[in-house]
Structures are given as C-alpha cells and as structure tokens.
Short mmCIF file of C-alpha atoms in Angstrom, two decimals:
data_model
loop_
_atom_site.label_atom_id
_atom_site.label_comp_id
_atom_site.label_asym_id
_atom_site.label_seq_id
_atom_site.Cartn_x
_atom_site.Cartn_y
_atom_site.Cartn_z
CA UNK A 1211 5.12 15.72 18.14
CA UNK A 1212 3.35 13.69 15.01
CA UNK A 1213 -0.14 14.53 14.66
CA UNK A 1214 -2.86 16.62 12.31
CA UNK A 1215 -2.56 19.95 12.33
CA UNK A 1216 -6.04 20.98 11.22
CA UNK A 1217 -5.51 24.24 9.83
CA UNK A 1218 -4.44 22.37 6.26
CA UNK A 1219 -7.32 20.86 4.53
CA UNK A 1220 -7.63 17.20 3.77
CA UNK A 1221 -6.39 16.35 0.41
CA UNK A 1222 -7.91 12.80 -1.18
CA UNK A 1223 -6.21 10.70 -2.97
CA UNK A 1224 -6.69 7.40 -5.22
CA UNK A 1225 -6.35 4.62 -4.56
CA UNK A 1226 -6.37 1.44 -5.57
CA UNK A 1227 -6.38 -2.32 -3.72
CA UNK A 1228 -5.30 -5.90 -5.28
CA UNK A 1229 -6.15 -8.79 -3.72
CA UNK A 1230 -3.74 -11.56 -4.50
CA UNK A 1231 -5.00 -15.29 -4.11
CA UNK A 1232 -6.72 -18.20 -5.34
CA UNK A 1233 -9.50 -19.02 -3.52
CA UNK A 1234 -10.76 -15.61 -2.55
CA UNK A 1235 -13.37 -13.69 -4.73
CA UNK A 1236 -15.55 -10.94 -4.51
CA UNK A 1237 -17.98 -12.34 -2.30
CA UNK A 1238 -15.33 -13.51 0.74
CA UNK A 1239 -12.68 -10.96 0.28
CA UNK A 1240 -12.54 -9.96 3.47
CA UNK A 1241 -9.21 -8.21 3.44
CA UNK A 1242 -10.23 -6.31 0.50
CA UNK A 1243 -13.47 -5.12 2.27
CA UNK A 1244 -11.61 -4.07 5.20
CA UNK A 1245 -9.11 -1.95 3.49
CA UNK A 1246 -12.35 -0.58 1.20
CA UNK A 1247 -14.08 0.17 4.09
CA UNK A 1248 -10.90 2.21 5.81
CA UNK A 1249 -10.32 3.83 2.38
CA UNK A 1250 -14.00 5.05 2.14
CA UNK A 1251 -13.73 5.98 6.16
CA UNK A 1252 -11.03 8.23 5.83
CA UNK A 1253 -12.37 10.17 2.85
CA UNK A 1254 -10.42 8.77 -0.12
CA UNK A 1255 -11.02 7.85 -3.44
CA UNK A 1256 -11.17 3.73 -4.18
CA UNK A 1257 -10.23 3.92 -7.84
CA UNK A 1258 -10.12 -0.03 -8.43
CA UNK A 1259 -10.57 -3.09 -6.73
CA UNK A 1260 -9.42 -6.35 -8.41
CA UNK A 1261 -8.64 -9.51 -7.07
CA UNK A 1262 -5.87 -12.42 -9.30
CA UNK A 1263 -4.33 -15.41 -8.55
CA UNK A 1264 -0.86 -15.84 -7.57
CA UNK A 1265 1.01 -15.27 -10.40
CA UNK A 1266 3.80 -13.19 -10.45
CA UNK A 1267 2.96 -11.89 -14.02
CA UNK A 1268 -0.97 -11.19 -13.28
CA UNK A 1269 0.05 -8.96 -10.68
CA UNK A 1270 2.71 -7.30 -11.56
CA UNK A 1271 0.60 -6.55 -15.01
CA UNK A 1272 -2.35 -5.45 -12.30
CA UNK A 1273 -0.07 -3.04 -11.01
CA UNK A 1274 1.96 -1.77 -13.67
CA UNK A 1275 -0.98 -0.56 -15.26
CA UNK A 1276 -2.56 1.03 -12.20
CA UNK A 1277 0.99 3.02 -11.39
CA UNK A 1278 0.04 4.25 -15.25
CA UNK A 1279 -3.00 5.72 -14.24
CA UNK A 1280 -2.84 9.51 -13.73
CA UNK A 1281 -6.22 8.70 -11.05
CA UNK A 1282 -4.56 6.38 -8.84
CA UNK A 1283 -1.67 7.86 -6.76
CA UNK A 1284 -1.79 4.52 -4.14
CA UNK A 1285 -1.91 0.69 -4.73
CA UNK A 1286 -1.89 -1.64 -2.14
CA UNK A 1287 -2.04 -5.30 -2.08
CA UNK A 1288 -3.33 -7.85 0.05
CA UNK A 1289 -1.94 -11.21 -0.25
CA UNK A 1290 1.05 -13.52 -1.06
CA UNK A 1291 3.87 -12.23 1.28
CA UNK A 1292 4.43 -15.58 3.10
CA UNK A 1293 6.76 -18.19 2.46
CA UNK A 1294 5.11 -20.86 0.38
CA UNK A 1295 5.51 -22.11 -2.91
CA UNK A 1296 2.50 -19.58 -4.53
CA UNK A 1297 3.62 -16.72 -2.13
CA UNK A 1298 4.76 -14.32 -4.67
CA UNK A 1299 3.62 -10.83 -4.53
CA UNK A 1300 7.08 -9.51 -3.46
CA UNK A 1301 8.88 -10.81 -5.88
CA UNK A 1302 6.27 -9.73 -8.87
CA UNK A 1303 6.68 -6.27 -7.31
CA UNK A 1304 9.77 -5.27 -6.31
CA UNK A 1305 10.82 -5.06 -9.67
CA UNK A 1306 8.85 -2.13 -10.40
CA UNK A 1307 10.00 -0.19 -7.31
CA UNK A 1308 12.10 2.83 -8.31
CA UNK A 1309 12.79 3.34 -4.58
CA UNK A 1310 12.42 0.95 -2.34
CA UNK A 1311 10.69 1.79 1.00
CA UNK A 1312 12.35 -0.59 3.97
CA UNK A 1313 10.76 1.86 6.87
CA UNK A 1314 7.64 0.69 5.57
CA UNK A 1315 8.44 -3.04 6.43
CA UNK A 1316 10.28 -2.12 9.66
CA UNK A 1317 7.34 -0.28 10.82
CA UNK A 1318 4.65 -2.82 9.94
CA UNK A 1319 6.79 -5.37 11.62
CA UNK A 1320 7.23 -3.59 14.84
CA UNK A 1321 2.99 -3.25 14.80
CA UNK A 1322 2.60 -6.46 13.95
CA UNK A 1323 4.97 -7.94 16.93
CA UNK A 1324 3.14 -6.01 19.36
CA UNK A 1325 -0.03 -8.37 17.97
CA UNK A 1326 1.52 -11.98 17.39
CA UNK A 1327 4.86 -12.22 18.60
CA UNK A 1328 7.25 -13.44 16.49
CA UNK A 1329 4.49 -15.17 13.82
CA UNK A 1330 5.38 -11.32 11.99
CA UNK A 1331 8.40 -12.82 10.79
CA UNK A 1332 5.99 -14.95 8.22
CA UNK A 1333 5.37 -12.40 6.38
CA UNK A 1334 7.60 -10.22 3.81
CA UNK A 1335 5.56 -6.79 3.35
CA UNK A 1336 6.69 -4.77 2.00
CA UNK A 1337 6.92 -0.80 -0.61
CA UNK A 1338 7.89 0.79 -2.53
CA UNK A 1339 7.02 3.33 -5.11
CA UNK A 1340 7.12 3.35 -9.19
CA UNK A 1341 6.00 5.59 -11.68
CA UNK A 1342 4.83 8.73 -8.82
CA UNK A 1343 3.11 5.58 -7.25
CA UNK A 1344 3.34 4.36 -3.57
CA UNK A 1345 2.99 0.99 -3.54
CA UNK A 1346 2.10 -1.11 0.04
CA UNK A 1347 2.31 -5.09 -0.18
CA UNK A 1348 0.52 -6.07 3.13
CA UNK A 1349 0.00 -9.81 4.30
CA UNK A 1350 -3.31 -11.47 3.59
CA UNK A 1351 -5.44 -11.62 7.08
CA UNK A 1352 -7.78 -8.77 7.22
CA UNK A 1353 -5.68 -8.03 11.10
CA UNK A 1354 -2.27 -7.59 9.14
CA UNK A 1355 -4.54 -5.29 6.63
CA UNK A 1356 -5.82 -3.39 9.71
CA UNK A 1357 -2.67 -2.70 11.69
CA UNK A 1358 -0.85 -1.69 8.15
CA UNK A 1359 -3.70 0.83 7.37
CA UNK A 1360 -4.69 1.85 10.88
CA UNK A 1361 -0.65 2.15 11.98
CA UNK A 1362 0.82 3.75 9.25
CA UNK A 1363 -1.29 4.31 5.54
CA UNK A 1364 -3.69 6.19 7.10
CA UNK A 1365 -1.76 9.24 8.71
CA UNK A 1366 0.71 8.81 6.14
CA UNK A 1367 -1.64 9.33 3.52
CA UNK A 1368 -3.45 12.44 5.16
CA UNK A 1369 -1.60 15.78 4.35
CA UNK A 1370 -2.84 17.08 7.94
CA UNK A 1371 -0.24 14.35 9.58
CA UNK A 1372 2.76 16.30 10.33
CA UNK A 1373 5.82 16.62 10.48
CA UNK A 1374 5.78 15.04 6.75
CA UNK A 1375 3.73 12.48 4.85
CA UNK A 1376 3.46 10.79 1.23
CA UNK A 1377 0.41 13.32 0.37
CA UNK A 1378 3.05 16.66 0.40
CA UNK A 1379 5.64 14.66 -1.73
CA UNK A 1380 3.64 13.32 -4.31
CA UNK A 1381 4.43 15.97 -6.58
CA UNK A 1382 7.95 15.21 -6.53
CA UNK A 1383 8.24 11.59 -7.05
CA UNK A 1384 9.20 11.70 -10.60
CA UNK A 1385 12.01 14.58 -10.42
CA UNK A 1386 14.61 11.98 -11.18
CA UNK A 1387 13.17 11.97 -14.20
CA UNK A 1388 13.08 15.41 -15.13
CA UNK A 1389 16.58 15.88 -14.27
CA UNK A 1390 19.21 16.95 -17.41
#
C-alpha cells in the first residue's frame, strides 16, 4: 500500500518554480504563490522564483540554467501548456529532457478529469528530467497547480512515500553518464 513510512526522515529538496506568461507578475501570480506556499508547507527549499514571457528561448534559458545548479534538484513551471499561438512551454522544454516522464502526464490527466471533465485535454503537461533535474510543466490556473502538487509532486518528492519516489533516485540520475 503507498504511503509514508515514518521511520525514514524527511529529506528537503530544492526547488525551483517558473511562471510562464505575459501578463502575470509578481504581484498577481497566483499560481506561483500557490505552488510557493505548498513548497514552503511541505518543508522544502524554494531556491528561485522567476516569472518570463512566452518565449520558447526565455524559458528554456530559465531552465537550463536552473538544471545547472547543484541547489536546485526540482523545477516546475506554471504556464503555457495550452493550445494557442504563445502556448509554448512544452515545446521550449522537451528538448532538454534526457528522459521523458509520460506517467507524469497520464497521472495529472486522470486528476484533472476527475475535476473538469474532458476540459483536461486543453492542456499538454507534461516532465521530464535533464541534467539530475526533474522537471514538471503544469497548466497555468492555480487548480491545475494544486491537483499536480497535491496529487502527485508532493508524495513523490517526500522520501517517506513508499514504495519508491524521485527523492531515493536522485542520486542516480546521471549514471548514464558515468557509464564507460
């Protein structure tokens, strides 16, 4: 049965959250605030918080250079997964993956149906992970941010949640690269 087993301690880890749009700032990011606020809650580390416009070069840039850092282990963006003409956060992204995660969009989907019906299929989240990085692309609307944290990143990212999560196998997300 999943759950925490609470004999292993809590292990934090960084993380970092893009918002991708361009109207939204600081002051009425409300997507970012909710994922801070989660973050924060469940005892991690917010590393950075930016917010750029859609354009596929901004954010992959945004991210590349947070997947450098040896502080953040987690990015996740907020933003740009629809279908419209500025909707490009998947495509700046996916390019970076190593490994593509398609459980990750499978599972957010099947939350999100359970919420608004077939409106889920609007939206192309989506992870992945590059350079020892997990990386979450996650719908704009502070609700898509919610069930994505609240449904899956947050046990995922606690090494109590058994049987596995991404905490245990962080260590070993660059092997391929150590290989002969």
């Amino acid at each position: 049965m999943p759950g925490l087993d609470e004999t292993r301690p809590f292990i934090a880890v960084g993380i970092a959250v893009l918002t991708v749009s361009d109207t939204r700032t600081r002051a009425n990011d409300k997507s970012g605030d909710t994922l801070e606020a989660r973050i924060r809650e469940a005892g991690h580390r917010l590393e950075a918080r930016a917010i750029v416009s859609d354009d596929r070069q901004k954010i992959y840039d945004q991210v590349k250079s947070w997947t450098l850092n040896e502080a953040i282990d987690v990015v996740i963006t907020t933003g740009g997964t629809g279908f419209t003409g500025r909707d490009v956060t998947p495509e700046a992204l996916e390019p970076l993956f190593e490994k593509r995660m398609d459980g990750f969009s499978e599972v957010f989907h099947r939350i999100s149906y359970d919420k608004i019906g077939t409106s889920t299929i609007q939206s192309r989240a989506t992870g992945g992970v590059a350079n020892r990085t997990f990386i979450f692309v996650l719908p704009g609307s502070p609700g898509a941010c919610k069930d994505a944290w609240d449904g899956i990143l947050k046990q995922q990212l606690d090494y109590r949640h058994m049987p596995c999560n991404f905490v245990e196998i962080m260590p070993r997300l660059d092997e391929h690269l150590q290989r002969g």
